[in-house]
Short mmCIF file of C-alpha atoms in Angstrom, two decimals:
data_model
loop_
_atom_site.label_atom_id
_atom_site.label_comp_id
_atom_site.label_asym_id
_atom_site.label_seq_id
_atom_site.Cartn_x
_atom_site.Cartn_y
_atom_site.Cartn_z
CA UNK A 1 110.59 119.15 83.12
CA UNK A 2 111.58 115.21 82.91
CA UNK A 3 114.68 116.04 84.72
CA UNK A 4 113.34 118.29 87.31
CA UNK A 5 111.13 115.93 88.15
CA UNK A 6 113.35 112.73 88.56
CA UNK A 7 115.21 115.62 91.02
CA UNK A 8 112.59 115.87 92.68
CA UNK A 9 111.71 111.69 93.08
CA UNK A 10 115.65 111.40 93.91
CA UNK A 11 115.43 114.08 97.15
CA UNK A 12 111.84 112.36 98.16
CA UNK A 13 113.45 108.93 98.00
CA UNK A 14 116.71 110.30 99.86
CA UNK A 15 114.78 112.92 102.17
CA UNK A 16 115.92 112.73 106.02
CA UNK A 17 112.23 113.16 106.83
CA UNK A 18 110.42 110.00 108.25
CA UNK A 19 108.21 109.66 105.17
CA UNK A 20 111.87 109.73 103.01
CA UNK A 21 111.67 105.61 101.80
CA UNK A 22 115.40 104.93 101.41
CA UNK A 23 115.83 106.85 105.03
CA UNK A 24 118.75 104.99 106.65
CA UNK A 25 117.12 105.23 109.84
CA UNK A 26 113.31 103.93 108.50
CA UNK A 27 115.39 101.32 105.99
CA UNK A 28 117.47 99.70 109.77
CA UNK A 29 113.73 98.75 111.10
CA UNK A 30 112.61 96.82 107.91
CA UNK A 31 112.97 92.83 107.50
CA UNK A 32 111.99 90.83 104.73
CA UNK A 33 108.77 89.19 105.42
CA UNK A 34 106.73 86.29 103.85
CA UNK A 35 103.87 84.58 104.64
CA UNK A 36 101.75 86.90 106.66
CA UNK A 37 98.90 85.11 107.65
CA UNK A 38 100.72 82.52 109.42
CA UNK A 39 103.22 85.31 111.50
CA UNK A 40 100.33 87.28 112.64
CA UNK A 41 98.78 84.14 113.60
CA UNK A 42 102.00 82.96 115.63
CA UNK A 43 102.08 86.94 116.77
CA UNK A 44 98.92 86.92 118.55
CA UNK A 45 99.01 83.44 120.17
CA UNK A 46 102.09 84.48 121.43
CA UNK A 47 100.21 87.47 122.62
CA UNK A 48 97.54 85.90 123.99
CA UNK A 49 99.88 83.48 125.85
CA UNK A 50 101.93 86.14 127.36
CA UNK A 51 98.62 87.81 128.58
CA UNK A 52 97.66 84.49 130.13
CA UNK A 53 100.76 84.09 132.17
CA UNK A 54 101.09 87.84 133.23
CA UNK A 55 97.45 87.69 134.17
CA UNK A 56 97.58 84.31 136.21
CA UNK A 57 100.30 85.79 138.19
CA UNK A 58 99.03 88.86 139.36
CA UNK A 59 96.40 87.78 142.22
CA UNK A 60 92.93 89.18 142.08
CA UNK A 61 92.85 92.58 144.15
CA UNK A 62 90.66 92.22 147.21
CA UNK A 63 89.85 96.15 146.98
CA UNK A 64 87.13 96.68 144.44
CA UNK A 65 89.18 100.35 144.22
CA UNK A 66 92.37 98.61 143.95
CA UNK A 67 93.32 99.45 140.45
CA UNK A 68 97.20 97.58 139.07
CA UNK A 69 98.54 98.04 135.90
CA UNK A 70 99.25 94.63 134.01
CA UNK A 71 102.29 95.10 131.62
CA UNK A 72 102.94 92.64 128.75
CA UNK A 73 106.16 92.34 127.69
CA UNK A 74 106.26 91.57 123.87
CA UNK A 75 109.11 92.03 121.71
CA UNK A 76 108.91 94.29 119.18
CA UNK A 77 107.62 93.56 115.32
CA UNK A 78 110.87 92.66 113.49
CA UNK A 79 112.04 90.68 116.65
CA UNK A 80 108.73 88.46 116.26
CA UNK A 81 109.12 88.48 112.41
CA UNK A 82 112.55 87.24 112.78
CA UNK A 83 111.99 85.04 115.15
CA UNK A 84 109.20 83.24 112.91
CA UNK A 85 110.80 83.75 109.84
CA UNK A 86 114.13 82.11 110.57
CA UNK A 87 112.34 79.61 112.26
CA UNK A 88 110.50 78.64 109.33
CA UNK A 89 114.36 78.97 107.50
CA UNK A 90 115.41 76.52 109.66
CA UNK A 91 112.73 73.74 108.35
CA UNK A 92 113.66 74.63 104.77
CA UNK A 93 117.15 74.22 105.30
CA UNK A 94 116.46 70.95 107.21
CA UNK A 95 114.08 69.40 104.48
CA UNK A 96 116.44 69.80 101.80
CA UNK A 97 119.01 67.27 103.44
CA UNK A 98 116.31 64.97 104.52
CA UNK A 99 117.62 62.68 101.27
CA UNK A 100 120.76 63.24 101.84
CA UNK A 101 120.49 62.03 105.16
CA UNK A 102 118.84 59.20 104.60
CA UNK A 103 121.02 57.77 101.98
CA UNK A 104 123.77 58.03 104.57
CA UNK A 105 121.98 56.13 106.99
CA UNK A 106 121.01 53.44 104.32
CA UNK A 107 124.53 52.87 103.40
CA UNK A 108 125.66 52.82 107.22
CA UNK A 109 123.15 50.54 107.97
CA UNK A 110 124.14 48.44 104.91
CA UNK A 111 128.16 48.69 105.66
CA UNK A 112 127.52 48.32 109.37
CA UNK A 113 130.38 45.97 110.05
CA UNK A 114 132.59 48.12 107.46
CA UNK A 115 131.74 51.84 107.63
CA UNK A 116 132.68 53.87 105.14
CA UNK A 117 135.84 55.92 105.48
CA UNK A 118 134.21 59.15 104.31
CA UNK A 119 131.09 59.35 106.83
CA UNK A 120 132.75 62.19 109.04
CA UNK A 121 133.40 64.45 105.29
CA UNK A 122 129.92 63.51 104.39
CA UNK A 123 128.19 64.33 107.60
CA UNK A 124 130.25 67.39 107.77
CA UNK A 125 129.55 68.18 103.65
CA UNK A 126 125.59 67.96 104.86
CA UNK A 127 125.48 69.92 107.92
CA UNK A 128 127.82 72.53 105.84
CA UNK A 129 125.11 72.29 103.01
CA UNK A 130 122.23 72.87 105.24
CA UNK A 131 123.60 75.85 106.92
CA UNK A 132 125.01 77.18 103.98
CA UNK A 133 121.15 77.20 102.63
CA UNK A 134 119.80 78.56 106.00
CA UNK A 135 122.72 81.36 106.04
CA UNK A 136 121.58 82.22 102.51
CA UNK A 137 117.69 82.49 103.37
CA UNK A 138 118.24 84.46 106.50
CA UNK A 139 120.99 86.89 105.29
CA UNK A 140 118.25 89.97 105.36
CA UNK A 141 118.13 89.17 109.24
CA UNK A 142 121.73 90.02 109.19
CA UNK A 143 121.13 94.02 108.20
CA UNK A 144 118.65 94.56 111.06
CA UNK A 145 120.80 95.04 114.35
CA UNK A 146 118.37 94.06 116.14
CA UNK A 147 117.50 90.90 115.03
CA UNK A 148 120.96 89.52 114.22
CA UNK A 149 121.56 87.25 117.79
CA UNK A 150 117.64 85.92 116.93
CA UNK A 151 119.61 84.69 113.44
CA UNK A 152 122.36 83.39 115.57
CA UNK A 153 120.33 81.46 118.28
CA UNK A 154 118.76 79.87 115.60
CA UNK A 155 121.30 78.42 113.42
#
C-alpha cells in the first residue's frame, strides 16, 4: 500500500493537469517572493497611480449616454514582484559595500596628494562584490522568462 501510494503522490506532483504542482508550465509563472505586505502595498499604489493618469486623460464625456471604456495597463503579478523584489536586491547589495566604500574614500581623502596605486582594483573588487551579491539574490528572477530583462534593467 506504502508504495502505491507514493505512486500515486509522484503522478499528482508530475500530473500535466493545472492542479499538477511541479507542472513545467504552472512552475515557469512562479517567483520567489518575500515580504508581502510591503509588494502589495507598492502593487496597489502603483495601481492607483496608473488609474489616476489614465483617468485624468480621458476628458469627461459631454453625453450623459456616452459610455468609454477606461483600460489600465498593469503588468502582470511576477512582473510587479520582480520589479519590487530586485529592487529591494539592489539596496541589499548596495548596503553591504557602504563600509567598504567609505574606507576607500577615507584613505583617498587622506592620500589625496598620493593616491594609492590600487584604487581602480579596489573600486572594481567593490562594484564586482556588490553585483556578485545582487546576482546571487536575484538568480530565481533568472528562471522566469518573463521577468529576466526586469533583472537586467536593474543591475
Amino acid at each position: 500500500e506504502y508504495s502505491r501510494s507514493v505512486k500515486q503522490l509522484r503522478e499528482s506532483l508530475l500530473s500535466s493537469s493545472p492542479n499538477g504542482l511541479l507542472n513545467p508550465q504552472a512552475c515557469d509563472r512562479m517567483v520567489p517572493l518575500s515580504d508581502f505586505e510591503t509588494l502589495s502595498k507598492s502593487v496597489w499604489e502603483s495601481i492607483f497611480s496608473n488609474m489616476t493618469a489614465v483617468m485624468n486623460a480621458v476628458e469627461p464625456s459631454t453625453s450623459s449616454t456616452s459610455s468609454e471604456s477606461v483600460y489600465i495597463n498593469i503588468p502582470e503579478h511576477v512582473v510587479l514582484t520582480a520589479q519590487f523584489q530586485c529592487s529591494e536586491h539592489v539596496k541589499s547589495s548596495l548596503s553591504g559595500i557602504d563600509s567598504k566604500v567609505e574606507s576607500l574614500r577615507d584613505c583617498l581623502f587622506e592620500q589625496w596628494e598620493t593616491p594609492p596605486s590600487n584604487v581602480r582594483d579596489e573600486c572594481s573588487a567593490i562594484c564586482s562584490e556588490a553585483l556578485a551579491n545582487y546576482d546571487r539574490l536575484a538568480q530565481g528572477y533568472l528562471k522566469v522568462s518573463i521577468t529576466k530583462g526586469v533583472v537586467e534593467s536593474k543591475r
